CSV table of C-alpha atoms in Angstrom, one decimal:
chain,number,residue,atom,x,y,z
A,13,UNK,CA,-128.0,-65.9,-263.3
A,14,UNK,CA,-127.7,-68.1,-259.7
A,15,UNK,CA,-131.0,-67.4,-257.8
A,16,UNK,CA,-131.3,-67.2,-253.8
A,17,UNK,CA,-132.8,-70.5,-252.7
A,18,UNK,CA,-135.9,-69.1,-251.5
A,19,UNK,CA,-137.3,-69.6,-248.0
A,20,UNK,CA,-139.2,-72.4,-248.9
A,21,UNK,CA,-136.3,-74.6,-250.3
A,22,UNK,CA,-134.6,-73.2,-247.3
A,23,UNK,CA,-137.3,-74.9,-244.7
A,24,UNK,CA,-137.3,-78.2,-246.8
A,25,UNK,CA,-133.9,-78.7,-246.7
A,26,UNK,CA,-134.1,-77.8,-242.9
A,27,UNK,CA,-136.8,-79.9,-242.4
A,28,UNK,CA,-135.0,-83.1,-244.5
A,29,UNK,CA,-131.8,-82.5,-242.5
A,30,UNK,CA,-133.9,-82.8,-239.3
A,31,UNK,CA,-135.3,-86.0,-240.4
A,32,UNK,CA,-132.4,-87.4,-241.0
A,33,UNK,CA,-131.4,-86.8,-237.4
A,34,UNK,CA,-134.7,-88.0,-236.0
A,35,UNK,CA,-134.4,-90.9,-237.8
A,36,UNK,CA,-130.1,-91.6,-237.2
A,37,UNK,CA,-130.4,-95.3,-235.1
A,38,UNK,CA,-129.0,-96.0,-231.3
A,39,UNK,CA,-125.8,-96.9,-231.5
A,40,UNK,CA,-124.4,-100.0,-229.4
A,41,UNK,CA,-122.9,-97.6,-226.4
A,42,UNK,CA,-126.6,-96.0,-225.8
A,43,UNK,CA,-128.3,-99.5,-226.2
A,44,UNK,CA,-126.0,-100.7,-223.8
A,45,UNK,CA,-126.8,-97.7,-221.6
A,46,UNK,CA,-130.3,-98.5,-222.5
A,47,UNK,CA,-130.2,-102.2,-221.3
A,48,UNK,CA,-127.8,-101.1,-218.3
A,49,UNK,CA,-130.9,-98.9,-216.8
A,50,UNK,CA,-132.9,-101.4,-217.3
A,51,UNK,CA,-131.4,-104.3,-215.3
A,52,UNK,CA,-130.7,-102.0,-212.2
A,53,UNK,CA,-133.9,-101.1,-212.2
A,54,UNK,CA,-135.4,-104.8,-212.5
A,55,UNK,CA,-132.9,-105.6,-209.9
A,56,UNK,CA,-134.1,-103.0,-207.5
A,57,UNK,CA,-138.0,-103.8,-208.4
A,58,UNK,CA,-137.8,-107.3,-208.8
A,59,UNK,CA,-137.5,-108.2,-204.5
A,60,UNK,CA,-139.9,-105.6,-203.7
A,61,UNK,CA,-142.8,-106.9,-206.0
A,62,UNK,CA,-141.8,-110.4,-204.6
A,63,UNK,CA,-142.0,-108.8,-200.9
A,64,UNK,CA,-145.6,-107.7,-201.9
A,65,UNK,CA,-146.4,-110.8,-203.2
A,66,UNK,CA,-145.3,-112.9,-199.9
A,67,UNK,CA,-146.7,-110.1,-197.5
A,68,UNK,CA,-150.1,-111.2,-198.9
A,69,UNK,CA,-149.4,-114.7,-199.3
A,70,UNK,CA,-148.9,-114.1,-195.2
A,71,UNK,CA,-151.8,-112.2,-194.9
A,72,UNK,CA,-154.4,-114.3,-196.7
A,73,UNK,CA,-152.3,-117.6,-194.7
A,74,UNK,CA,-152.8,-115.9,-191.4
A,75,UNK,CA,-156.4,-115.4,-192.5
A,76,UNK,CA,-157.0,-119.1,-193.0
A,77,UNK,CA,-155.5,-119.8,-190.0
A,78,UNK,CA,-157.9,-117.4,-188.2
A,79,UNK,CA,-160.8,-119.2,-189.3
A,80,UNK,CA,-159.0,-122.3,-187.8
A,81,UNK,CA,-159.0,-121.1,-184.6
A,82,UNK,CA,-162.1,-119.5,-184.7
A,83,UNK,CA,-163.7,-123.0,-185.5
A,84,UNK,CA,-161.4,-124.4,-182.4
A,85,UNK,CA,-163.2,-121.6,-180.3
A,86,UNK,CA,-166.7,-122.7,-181.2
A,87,UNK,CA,-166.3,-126.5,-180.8
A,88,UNK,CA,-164.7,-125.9,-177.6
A,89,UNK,CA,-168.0,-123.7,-176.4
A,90,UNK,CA,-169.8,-126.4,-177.6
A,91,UNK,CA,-168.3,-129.2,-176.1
A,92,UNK,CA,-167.6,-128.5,-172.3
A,93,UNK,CA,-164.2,-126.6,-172.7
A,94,UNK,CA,-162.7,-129.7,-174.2
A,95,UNK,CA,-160.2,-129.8,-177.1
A,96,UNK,CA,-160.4,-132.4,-179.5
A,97,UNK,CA,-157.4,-134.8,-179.4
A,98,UNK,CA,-154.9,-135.0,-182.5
A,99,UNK,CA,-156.4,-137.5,-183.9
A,100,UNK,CA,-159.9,-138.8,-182.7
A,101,UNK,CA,-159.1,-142.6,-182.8
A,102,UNK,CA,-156.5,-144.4,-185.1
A,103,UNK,CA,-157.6,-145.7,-188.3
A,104,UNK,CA,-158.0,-149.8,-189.0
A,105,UNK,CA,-154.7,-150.9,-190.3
A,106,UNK,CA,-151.8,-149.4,-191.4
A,107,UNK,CA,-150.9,-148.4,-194.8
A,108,UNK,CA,-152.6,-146.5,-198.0
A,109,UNK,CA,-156.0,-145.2,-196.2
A,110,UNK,CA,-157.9,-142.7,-198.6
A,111,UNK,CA,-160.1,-141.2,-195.9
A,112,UNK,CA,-157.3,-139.8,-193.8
A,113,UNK,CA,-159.0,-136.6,-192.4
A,114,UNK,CA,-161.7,-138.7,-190.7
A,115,UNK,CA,-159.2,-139.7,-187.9
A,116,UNK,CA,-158.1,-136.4,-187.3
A,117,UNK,CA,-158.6,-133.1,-185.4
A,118,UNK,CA,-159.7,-131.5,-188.4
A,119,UNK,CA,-163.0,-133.7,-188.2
A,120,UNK,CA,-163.9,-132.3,-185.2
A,121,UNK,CA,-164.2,-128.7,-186.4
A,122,UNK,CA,-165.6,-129.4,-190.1
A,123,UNK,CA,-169.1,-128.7,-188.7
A,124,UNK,CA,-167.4,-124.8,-188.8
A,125,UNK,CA,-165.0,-124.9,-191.1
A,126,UNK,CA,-166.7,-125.7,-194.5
A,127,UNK,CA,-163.9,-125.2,-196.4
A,128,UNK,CA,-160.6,-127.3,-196.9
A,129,UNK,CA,-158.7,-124.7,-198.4
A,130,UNK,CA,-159.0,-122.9,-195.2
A,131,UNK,CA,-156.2,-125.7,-194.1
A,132,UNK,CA,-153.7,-124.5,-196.5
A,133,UNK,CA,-151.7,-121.6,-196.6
A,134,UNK,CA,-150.3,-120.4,-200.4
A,135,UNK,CA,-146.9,-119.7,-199.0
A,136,UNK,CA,-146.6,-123.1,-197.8
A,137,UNK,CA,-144.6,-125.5,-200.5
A,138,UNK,CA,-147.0,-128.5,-199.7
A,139,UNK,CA,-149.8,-126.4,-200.8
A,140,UNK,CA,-150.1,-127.1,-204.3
A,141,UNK,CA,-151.1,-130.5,-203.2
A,142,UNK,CA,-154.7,-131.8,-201.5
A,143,UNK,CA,-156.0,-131.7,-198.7
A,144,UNK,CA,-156.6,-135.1,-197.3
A,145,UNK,CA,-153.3,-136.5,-199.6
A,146,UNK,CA,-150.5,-138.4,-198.1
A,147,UNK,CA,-148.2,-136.9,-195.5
A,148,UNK,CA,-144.6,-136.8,-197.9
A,149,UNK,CA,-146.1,-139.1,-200.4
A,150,UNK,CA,-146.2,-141.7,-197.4
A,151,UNK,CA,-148.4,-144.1,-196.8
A,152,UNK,CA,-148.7,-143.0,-192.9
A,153,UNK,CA,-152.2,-143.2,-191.6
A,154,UNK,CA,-151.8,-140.2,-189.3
A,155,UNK,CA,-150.9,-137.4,-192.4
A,156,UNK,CA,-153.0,-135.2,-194.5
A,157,UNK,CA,-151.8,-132.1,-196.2
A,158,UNK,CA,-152.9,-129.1,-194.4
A,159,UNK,CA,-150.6,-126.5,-193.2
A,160,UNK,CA,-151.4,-126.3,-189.6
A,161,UNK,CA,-150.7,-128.5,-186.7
A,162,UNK,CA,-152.1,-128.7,-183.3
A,163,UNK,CA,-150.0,-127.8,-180.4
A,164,UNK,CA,-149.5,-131.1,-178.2
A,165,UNK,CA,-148.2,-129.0,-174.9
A,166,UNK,CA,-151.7,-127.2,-174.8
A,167,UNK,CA,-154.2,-128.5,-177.2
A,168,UNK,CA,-154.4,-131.7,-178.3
A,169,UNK,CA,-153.0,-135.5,-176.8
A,170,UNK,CA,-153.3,-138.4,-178.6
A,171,UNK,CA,-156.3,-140.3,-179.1
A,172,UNK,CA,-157.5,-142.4,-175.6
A,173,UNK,CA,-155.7,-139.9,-173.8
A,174,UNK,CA,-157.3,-137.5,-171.3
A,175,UNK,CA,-158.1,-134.5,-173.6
A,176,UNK,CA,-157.0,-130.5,-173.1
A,177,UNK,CA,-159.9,-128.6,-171.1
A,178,UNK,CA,-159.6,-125.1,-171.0
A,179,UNK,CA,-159.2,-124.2,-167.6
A,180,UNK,CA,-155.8,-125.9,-167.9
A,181,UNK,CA,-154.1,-123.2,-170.2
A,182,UNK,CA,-153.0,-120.7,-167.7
A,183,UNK,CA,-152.6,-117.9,-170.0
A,184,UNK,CA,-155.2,-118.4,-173.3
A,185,UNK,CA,-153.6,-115.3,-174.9
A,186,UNK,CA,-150.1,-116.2,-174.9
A,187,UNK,CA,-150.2,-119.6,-175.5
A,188,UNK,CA,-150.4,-121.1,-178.9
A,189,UNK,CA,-153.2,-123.4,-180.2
A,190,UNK,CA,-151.8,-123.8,-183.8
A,191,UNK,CA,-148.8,-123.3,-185.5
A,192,UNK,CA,-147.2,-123.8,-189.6
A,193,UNK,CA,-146.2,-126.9,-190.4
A,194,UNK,CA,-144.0,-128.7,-192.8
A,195,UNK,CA,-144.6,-132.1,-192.2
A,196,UNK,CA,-148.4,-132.3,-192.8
A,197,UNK,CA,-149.8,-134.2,-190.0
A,198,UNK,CA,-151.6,-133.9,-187.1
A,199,UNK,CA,-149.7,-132.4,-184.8
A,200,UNK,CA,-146.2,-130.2,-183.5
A,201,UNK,CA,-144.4,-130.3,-180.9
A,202,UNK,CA,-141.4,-128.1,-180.2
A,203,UNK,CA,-139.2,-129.9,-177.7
A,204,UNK,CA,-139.0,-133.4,-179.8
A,205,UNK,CA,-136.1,-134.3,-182.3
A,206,UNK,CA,-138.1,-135.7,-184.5
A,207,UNK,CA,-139.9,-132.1,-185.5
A,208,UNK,CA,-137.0,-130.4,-186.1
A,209,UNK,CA,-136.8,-128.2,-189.3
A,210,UNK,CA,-140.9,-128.9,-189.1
A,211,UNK,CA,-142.2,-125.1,-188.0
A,212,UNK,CA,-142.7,-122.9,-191.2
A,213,UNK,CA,-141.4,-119.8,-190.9
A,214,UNK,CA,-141.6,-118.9,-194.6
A,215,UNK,CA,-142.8,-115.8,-194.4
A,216,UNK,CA,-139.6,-114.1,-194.4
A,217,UNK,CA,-138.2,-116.0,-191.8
A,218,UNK,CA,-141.8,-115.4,-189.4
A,219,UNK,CA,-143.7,-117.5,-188.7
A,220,UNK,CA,-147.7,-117.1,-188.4
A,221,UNK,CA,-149.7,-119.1,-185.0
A,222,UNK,CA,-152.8,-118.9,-183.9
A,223,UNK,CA,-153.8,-118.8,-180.1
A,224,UNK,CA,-155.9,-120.3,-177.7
A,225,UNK,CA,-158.0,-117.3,-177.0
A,226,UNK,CA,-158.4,-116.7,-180.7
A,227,UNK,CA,-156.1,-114.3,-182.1
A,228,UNK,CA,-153.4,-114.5,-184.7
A,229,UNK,CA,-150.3,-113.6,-184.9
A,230,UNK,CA,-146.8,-113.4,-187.3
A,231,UNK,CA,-143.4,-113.4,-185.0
A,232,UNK,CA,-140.3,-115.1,-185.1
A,233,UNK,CA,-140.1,-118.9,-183.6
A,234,UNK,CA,-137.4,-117.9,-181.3
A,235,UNK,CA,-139.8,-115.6,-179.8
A,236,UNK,CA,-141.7,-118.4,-178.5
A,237,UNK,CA,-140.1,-119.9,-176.2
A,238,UNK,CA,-138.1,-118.7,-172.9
A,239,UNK,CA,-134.5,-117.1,-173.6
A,240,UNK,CA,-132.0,-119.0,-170.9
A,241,UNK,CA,-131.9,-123.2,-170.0
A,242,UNK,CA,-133.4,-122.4,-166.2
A,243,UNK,CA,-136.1,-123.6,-164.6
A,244,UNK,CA,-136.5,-120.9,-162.1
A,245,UNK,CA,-139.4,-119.7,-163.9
A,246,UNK,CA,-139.4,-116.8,-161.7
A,247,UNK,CA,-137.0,-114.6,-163.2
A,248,UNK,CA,-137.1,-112.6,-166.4
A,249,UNK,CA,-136.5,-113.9,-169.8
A,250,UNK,CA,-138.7,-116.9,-169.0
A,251,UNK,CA,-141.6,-116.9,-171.8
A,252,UNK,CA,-142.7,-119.7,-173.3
A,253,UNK,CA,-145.5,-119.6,-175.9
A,254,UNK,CA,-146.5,-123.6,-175.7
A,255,UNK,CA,-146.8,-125.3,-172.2
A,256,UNK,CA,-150.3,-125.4,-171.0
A,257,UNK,CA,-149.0,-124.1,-167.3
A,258,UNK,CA,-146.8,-121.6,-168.9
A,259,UNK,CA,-143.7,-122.8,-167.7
A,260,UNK,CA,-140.4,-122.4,-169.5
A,261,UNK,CA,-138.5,-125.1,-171.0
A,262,UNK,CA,-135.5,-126.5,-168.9
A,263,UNK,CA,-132.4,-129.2,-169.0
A,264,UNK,CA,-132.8,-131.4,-172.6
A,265,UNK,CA,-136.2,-130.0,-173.6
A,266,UNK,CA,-135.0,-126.4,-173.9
A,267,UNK,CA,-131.8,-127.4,-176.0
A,268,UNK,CA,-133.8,-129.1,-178.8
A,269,UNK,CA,-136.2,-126.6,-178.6
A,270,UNK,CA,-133.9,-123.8,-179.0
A,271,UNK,CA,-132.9,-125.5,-182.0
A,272,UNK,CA,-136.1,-126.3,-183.6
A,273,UNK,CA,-137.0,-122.4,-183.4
A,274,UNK,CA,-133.8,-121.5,-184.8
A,275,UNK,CA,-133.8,-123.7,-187.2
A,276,UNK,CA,-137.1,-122.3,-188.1
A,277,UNK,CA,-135.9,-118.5,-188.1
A,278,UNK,CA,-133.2,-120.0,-190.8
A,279,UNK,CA,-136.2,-121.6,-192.6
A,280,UNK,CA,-134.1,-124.8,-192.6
A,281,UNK,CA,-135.8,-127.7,-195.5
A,282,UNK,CA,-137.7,-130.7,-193.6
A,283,UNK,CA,-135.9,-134.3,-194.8
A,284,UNK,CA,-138.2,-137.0,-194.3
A,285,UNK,CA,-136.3,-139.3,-192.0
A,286,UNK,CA,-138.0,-142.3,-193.8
Protein backbone atom coordinates (compact mmCIF):
# COMPACT_ATOMS: atom_id res chain seq x y z
CA UNK A 1 0.00 0.00 0.00
CA UNK A 2 1.50 3.65 -1.42
CA UNK A 3 1.74 5.98 1.68
CA UNK A 4 1.24 9.93 1.62
CA UNK A 5 4.65 11.47 1.72
CA UNK A 6 4.27 13.04 4.94
CA UNK A 7 4.79 16.75 5.69
CA UNK A 8 8.15 16.25 6.55
CA UNK A 9 9.44 14.69 3.24
CA UNK A 10 7.14 17.22 1.79
CA UNK A 11 9.32 20.36 3.39
CA UNK A 12 12.74 18.47 2.48
CA UNK A 13 11.99 18.15 -0.83
CA UNK A 14 10.77 21.86 -0.75
CA UNK A 15 13.62 22.92 0.91
CA UNK A 16 16.19 20.76 -1.67
CA UNK A 17 14.34 22.28 -4.64
CA UNK A 18 14.93 25.74 -3.11
CA UNK A 19 18.54 25.04 -2.85
CA UNK A 20 18.90 24.20 -5.98
CA UNK A 21 17.62 27.55 -7.11
CA UNK A 22 19.69 29.46 -4.59
CA UNK A 23 22.53 27.88 -5.75
CA UNK A 24 21.66 27.89 -10.04
CA UNK A 25 24.93 30.24 -11.27
CA UNK A 26 24.71 33.83 -13.26
CA UNK A 27 24.44 33.21 -16.53
CA UNK A 28 26.57 35.30 -19.16
CA UNK A 29 23.45 37.89 -20.04
CA UNK A 30 23.20 38.93 -16.15
CA UNK A 31 27.04 39.01 -15.73
CA UNK A 32 27.20 41.19 -18.54
CA UNK A 33 24.37 43.22 -17.03
CA UNK A 34 26.46 42.90 -13.90
CA UNK A 35 29.72 44.35 -15.51
CA UNK A 36 27.53 46.87 -17.67
CA UNK A 37 26.30 48.62 -14.09
CA UNK A 38 29.40 48.62 -13.15
CA UNK A 39 31.39 50.62 -15.76
CA UNK A 40 28.65 53.38 -15.92
CA UNK A 41 28.89 53.77 -12.62
CA UNK A 42 32.84 53.94 -12.53
CA UNK A 43 32.45 56.20 -15.36
CA UNK A 44 30.14 58.58 -13.69
CA UNK A 45 32.32 58.27 -10.22
CA UNK A 46 35.63 58.14 -11.62
CA UNK A 47 35.79 62.43 -12.69
CA UNK A 48 34.15 63.34 -9.65
CA UNK A 49 36.62 61.60 -7.09
CA UNK A 50 39.33 63.08 -9.48
CA UNK A 51 37.53 66.63 -9.15
CA UNK A 52 37.81 66.13 -5.22
CA UNK A 53 41.10 65.10 -5.47
CA UNK A 54 42.36 68.36 -7.63
CA UNK A 55 39.93 70.79 -5.59
CA UNK A 56 42.25 69.91 -2.63
CA UNK A 57 45.34 69.66 -4.47
CA UNK A 58 44.14 73.67 -5.23
CA UNK A 59 43.35 74.23 -1.90
CA UNK A 60 46.36 72.98 -0.02
CA UNK A 61 48.54 74.89 -3.37
CA UNK A 62 46.68 78.10 -2.59
CA UNK A 63 47.58 77.50 1.00
CA UNK A 64 51.32 77.29 0.29
CA UNK A 65 51.12 80.15 -1.73
CA UNK A 66 49.46 82.08 1.26
CA UNK A 67 52.24 81.52 3.39
CA UNK A 68 54.37 83.00 0.50
CA UNK A 69 52.91 86.08 0.51
CA UNK A 70 52.49 86.25 3.95
CA UNK A 71 56.35 86.02 4.34
CA UNK A 72 56.56 88.83 1.32
CA UNK A 73 54.30 90.93 3.71
CA UNK A 74 56.56 90.65 6.71
CA UNK A 75 59.94 91.18 4.95
CA UNK A 76 58.50 94.13 3.34
CA UNK A 77 57.42 95.59 7.02
CA UNK A 78 60.69 94.94 7.89
CA UNK A 79 62.60 96.33 5.33
CA UNK A 80 61.31 99.92 4.51
CA UNK A 81 58.36 98.96 2.08
CA UNK A 82 60.99 97.44 -0.25
CA UNK A 83 60.51 94.19 -2.24
CA UNK A 84 63.30 92.06 -2.70
CA UNK A 85 64.56 91.93 -6.40
CA UNK A 86 64.17 88.50 -8.46
CA UNK A 87 67.21 87.48 -7.78
CA UNK A 88 69.45 89.30 -5.09
CA UNK A 89 72.77 89.39 -7.22
CA UNK A 90 73.87 86.88 -9.98
CA UNK A 91 75.80 83.96 -9.10
CA UNK A 92 79.88 83.59 -10.07
CA UNK A 93 79.91 81.92 -13.40
CA UNK A 94 77.63 80.28 -15.45
CA UNK A 95 76.78 76.74 -15.50
CA UNK A 96 75.94 73.71 -12.95
CA UNK A 97 75.71 75.86 -9.54
CA UNK A 98 74.32 73.64 -6.58
CA UNK A 99 73.32 76.49 -4.31
CA UNK A 100 70.80 78.00 -6.69
CA UNK A 101 68.25 79.47 -4.10
CA UNK A 102 70.92 81.63 -2.53
CA UNK A 103 70.68 84.15 -5.56
CA UNK A 104 67.11 84.29 -5.44
CA UNK A 105 64.05 86.00 -4.02
CA UNK A 106 63.30 83.12 -2.09
CA UNK A 107 66.44 83.93 0.14
CA UNK A 108 65.07 87.00 1.14
CA UNK A 109 62.00 85.53 2.84
CA UNK A 110 63.55 82.17 4.27
CA UNK A 111 63.94 84.03 7.64
CA UNK A 112 59.68 83.35 7.46
CA UNK A 113 59.24 80.79 5.49
CA UNK A 114 60.99 77.69 7.18
CA UNK A 115 59.81 75.41 4.96
CA UNK A 116 60.63 74.53 1.19
CA UNK A 117 57.73 72.60 0.50
CA UNK A 118 55.81 75.75 1.05
CA UNK A 119 57.29 76.55 -2.65
CA UNK A 120 55.63 73.82 -4.32
CA UNK A 121 52.23 73.17 -5.04
CA UNK A 122 51.15 69.20 -5.53
CA UNK A 123 49.12 69.95 -8.60
CA UNK A 124 52.05 71.34 -10.28
CA UNK A 125 53.91 68.60 -12.65
CA UNK A 126 57.45 69.94 -11.59
CA UNK A 127 56.60 69.13 -8.12
CA UNK A 128 57.76 65.79 -7.65
CA UNK A 129 61.15 67.16 -8.13
CA UNK A 130 63.33 69.48 -5.35
CA UNK A 131 63.41 72.47 -4.45
CA UNK A 132 66.62 74.13 -5.29
CA UNK A 133 67.07 71.53 -8.57
CA UNK A 134 67.68 72.70 -11.99
CA UNK A 135 65.18 74.80 -13.90
CA UNK A 136 64.11 71.95 -16.97
CA UNK A 137 67.07 69.88 -16.03
CA UNK A 138 69.16 72.98 -17.25
CA UNK A 139 72.11 74.13 -16.07
CA UNK A 140 70.80 77.90 -15.89
CA UNK A 141 72.00 79.75 -12.81
CA UNK A 142 68.76 81.67 -12.36
CA UNK A 143 66.20 78.34 -11.87
CA UNK A 144 65.15 76.40 -8.99
CA UNK A 145 62.01 74.37 -8.77
CA UNK A 146 59.41 76.02 -6.84
CA UNK A 147 56.04 76.70 -8.26
CA UNK A 148 55.73 80.38 -7.83
CA UNK A 149 57.18 83.31 -9.57
CA UNK A 150 57.47 86.91 -8.71
CA UNK A 151 55.57 89.34 -10.70
CA UNK A 152 58.20 91.71 -12.58
CA UNK A 153 55.48 94.62 -13.38
CA UNK A 154 54.94 95.07 -9.54
CA UNK A 155 57.29 93.17 -7.35
CA UNK A 156 60.47 92.30 -8.23
CA UNK A 157 63.39 93.93 -11.00
CA UNK A 158 66.41 92.38 -11.59
CA UNK A 159 69.28 92.42 -9.37
CA UNK A 160 71.17 96.25 -9.38
CA UNK A 161 68.06 97.54 -10.45
CA UNK A 162 66.11 100.10 -8.32
CA UNK A 163 63.81 97.68 -6.23
CA UNK A 164 59.61 97.77 -5.92
CA UNK A 165 58.63 100.07 -2.76
CA UNK A 166 55.28 99.79 -1.88
CA UNK A 167 53.86 103.11 -2.32
CA UNK A 168 54.33 102.36 -6.04
CA UNK A 169 51.50 99.68 -6.37
CA UNK A 170 48.43 101.83 -6.82
CA UNK A 171 46.04 99.29 -5.96
CA UNK A 172 47.74 96.41 -3.34
CA UNK A 173 44.53 94.40 -3.53
CA UNK A 174 44.19 94.01 -7.06
CA UNK A 175 47.43 93.63 -8.10
CA UNK A 176 49.31 90.45 -8.13
CA UNK A 177 52.52 89.68 -6.17
CA UNK A 178 52.79 85.95 -7.24
CA UNK A 179 51.56 83.81 -9.67
CA UNK A 180 51.97 79.64 -10.81
CA UNK A 181 54.62 78.92 -12.82
CA UNK A 182 55.81 76.34 -15.17
CA UNK A 183 59.13 77.21 -15.87
CA UNK A 184 60.70 77.26 -12.38
CA UNK A 185 62.60 80.32 -12.05
CA UNK A 186 62.61 83.37 -10.65
CA UNK A 187 60.30 85.31 -12.10
CA UNK A 188 56.87 85.88 -14.69
CA UNK A 189 56.04 88.22 -16.72
CA UNK A 190 52.88 88.35 -18.75
CA UNK A 191 53.53 90.60 -21.76
CA UNK A 192 56.92 88.77 -22.95
CA UNK A 193 57.14 85.96 -25.67
CA UNK A 194 59.33 84.17 -24.09
CA UNK A 195 56.71 83.20 -20.97
CA UNK A 196 54.23 82.05 -23.04
CA UNK A 197 52.49 78.73 -22.10
CA UNK A 198 54.47 79.56 -18.51
CA UNK A 199 51.25 80.49 -16.11
CA UNK A 200 49.74 77.32 -14.54
CA UNK A 201 46.38 77.20 -14.64
CA UNK A 202 46.08 73.46 -13.72
CA UNK A 203 43.51 73.66 -11.55
CA UNK A 204 40.90 73.08 -13.95
CA UNK A 205 41.85 75.56 -16.22
CA UNK A 206 42.25 78.42 -12.91
CA UNK A 207 44.83 79.50 -11.94
CA UNK A 208 45.75 80.36 -8.09
CA UNK A 209 47.87 84.21 -7.35
CA UNK A 210 48.66 85.72 -4.57
CA UNK A 211 48.45 89.58 -4.04
CA UNK A 212 50.32 92.33 -2.83
CA UNK A 213 48.10 93.16 0.13
CA UNK A 214 48.08 89.46 1.09
CA UNK A 215 45.25 87.63 -0.07
CA UNK A 216 44.85 84.66 -2.37
CA UNK A 217 42.94 83.93 -4.89
CA UNK A 218 41.86 81.03 -7.76
CA UNK A 219 40.40 82.81 -11.23
CA UNK A 220 40.96 82.44 -14.63
CA UNK A 221 44.28 84.10 -16.41
CA UNK A 222 42.16 85.93 -18.77
CA UNK A 223 40.66 87.59 -15.93
CA UNK A 224 43.75 89.33 -15.21
CA UNK A 225 44.33 91.47 -17.54
CA UNK A 226 42.17 94.44 -19.31
CA UNK A 227 39.55 93.03 -22.02
CA UNK A 228 40.11 95.49 -25.30
CA UNK A 229 43.87 96.67 -27.01
CA UNK A 230 43.24 100.55 -25.74
CA UNK A 231 45.08 102.62 -23.86
CA UNK A 232 42.42 105.00 -22.77
CA UNK A 233 42.49 103.51 -19.49
CA UNK A 234 39.52 105.50 -18.70
CA UNK A 235 36.81 103.51 -19.97
CA UNK A 236 35.34 100.26 -18.84
CA UNK A 237 36.82 96.93 -19.45
CA UNK A 238 40.19 98.19 -18.56
CA UNK A 239 41.56 95.85 -15.60
CA UNK A 240 44.70 94.77 -15.39
CA UNK A 241 45.83 92.53 -12.43
CA UNK A 242 49.94 93.17 -12.95
CA UNK A 243 51.18 96.80 -13.62
CA UNK A 244 52.35 98.55 -10.65
CA UNK A 245 50.28 101.88 -11.80
CA UNK A 246 47.39 99.85 -12.73
CA UNK A 247 47.28 100.66 -16.19
CA UNK A 248 46.02 98.30 -18.90
CA UNK A 249 48.01 96.76 -21.44
CA UNK A 250 48.03 98.48 -24.99
CA UNK A 251 49.51 98.16 -28.74
CA UNK A 252 52.13 94.77 -28.74
CA UNK A 253 52.12 94.22 -25.04
CA UNK A 254 48.39 93.45 -24.87
CA UNK A 255 48.47 91.08 -27.98
CA UNK A 256 51.08 88.73 -26.40
CA UNK A 257 49.54 89.06 -23.24
CA UNK A 258 46.23 88.15 -24.35
CA UNK A 259 47.75 85.19 -25.54
CA UNK A 260 49.80 84.13 -22.67
CA UNK A 261 46.44 84.14 -20.45
CA UNK A 262 44.65 82.18 -23.01
CA UNK A 263 47.04 79.99 -23.54
CA UNK A 264 46.96 79.54 -19.88
CA UNK A 265 42.98 79.07 -19.63
CA UNK A 266 43.80 76.13 -22.37
CA UNK A 267 46.44 74.88 -19.96
CA UNK A 268 48.71 74.83 -23.00
CA UNK A 269 52.35 72.42 -22.16
CA UNK A 270 55.61 74.79 -21.64
CA UNK A 271 58.47 73.53 -24.47
CA UNK A 272 61.73 74.62 -23.36
CA UNK A 273 62.96 76.78 -26.16
CA UNK A 274 66.54 75.45 -25.45
Amino acid sequence: MLMEPSIVDTLRRDDASMTAKSLRAFTLIELLVVIAIIAILAAILFPVFAQAREKARSTSCLSNMKQVVLGLTQYVQDYDEVFPNRTLSWPPGEGNYPELEKWTWRVALNPYIKSKGVYQCPSNPFSDKPAGAMAGGQNHPDGFNISYACNVLSVCKDPGDDTFRLAEIIKPASTVAYSEFTLQWTEYNPKSGYHDNTLYAGHQGMTNLAFVDGHVKTMRASQTINSVNDCDEGKAGRTNLWTADAKPFCGGDFDQARINMTHADENLPYKYPW
